[in-house]
């Protein structure tokens, strides 16, 4: 509290915090008295060990989490891994709060921006995010709106809004052919801002002739006159694309264009937050299984039984098709001799 009240600051590169800022890596000081980087803070004279971790969002550093203890060697690599999971979620939460705060200065509390931010903040699954996006754009009465996400192997339609009803198709072919899907994905990945198309008969300069020809086929198929293509981004990485279309010529208002820009950033951050939560939960479960596996192995003294159970447990643990255990005879002979 005293540091906050006094406006405590560090010079660039000073102490553990400065080192982490310069190197964007976590650092542990098991004994601060022996660590050349540690900054002896007069407000924290009892510190004996310290760990500092970078707060990163999409590769961009927004701060540092600094944890100090009065005990020597209070932290180990397991603590660092747990804290790194925490800092990942914390960084995304801070960034999301910043974005909401920036919009708060410009928009009234009744605007769709606020409703969208609240829904993103309380989303528990990616589908919650998709529904929030499509519910928001539905206020502008598009003929059709759908979200394409970039999966590990291929893009897929995550959600589709048509005739006021929301659908969650399992395959992209339910909506369009692979070539048209690829055009939208390629164009969306090349965008840094939403692409607004008031009239499909008048292509913007950013679209190539080939891309426009494919978009024209898509527009003809769905009877599109106006459209918007919105990249769902986290910093420089595109996670997916939102496509909205109108059968009649649609005049995009400045509020609507601003909403698409906000959607482009906030939806990506919301999806990344959920991914970090899933990754953390998976890591915790894997560590729990490993601890159980280790405890079981320690209780077995018979080598053939231990090998058999170890192979069975490992197969389940890593979801493998099979496990092969090979023991060298020389090693066994040496152990028997000892």
PDB file of C-alpha atoms in Angstrom, residues 127 154-159 167-175:
ATOM      1  CA  UNK A 127     -20.525 -21.133 -28.462  1.00  0.00           C
ATOM      2  CA  UNK A 154      -9.536 -26.914 -41.934  1.00  0.00           C
ATOM      3  CA  UNK A 155     -11.923 -23.957 -41.523  1.00  0.00           C
ATOM      4  CA  UNK A 156     -15.460 -24.667 -40.386  1.00  0.00           C
ATOM      5  CA  UNK A 157     -18.758 -22.849 -39.927  1.00  0.00           C
ATOM      6  CA  UNK A 158     -19.073 -22.317 -36.169  1.00  0.00           C
ATOM      7  CA  UNK A 159     -22.464 -20.568 -36.183  1.00  0.00           C
ATOM      8  CA  UNK A 167     -27.737 -22.876 -36.324  1.00  0.00           C
ATOM      9  CA  UNK A 168     -24.494 -24.651 -35.530  1.00  0.00           C
ATOM     10  CA  UNK A 169     -23.621 -26.732 -38.626  1.00  0.00           C
ATOM     11  CA  UNK A 170     -21.084 -29.520 -38.311  1.00  0.00           C
ATOM     12  CA  UNK A 171     -19.561 -29.023 -41.756  1.00  0.00           C
ATOM     13  CA  UNK A 172     -18.927 -26.052 -44.011  1.00  0.00           C
ATOM     14  CA  UNK A 173     -20.581 -27.836 -46.939  1.00  0.00           C
ATOM     15  CA  UNK A 174     -23.956 -27.234 -45.311  1.00  0.00           C
ATOM     16  CA  UNK A 175     -23.566 -23.548 -46.215  1.00  0.00           C
TER      17      UNK A 175
END
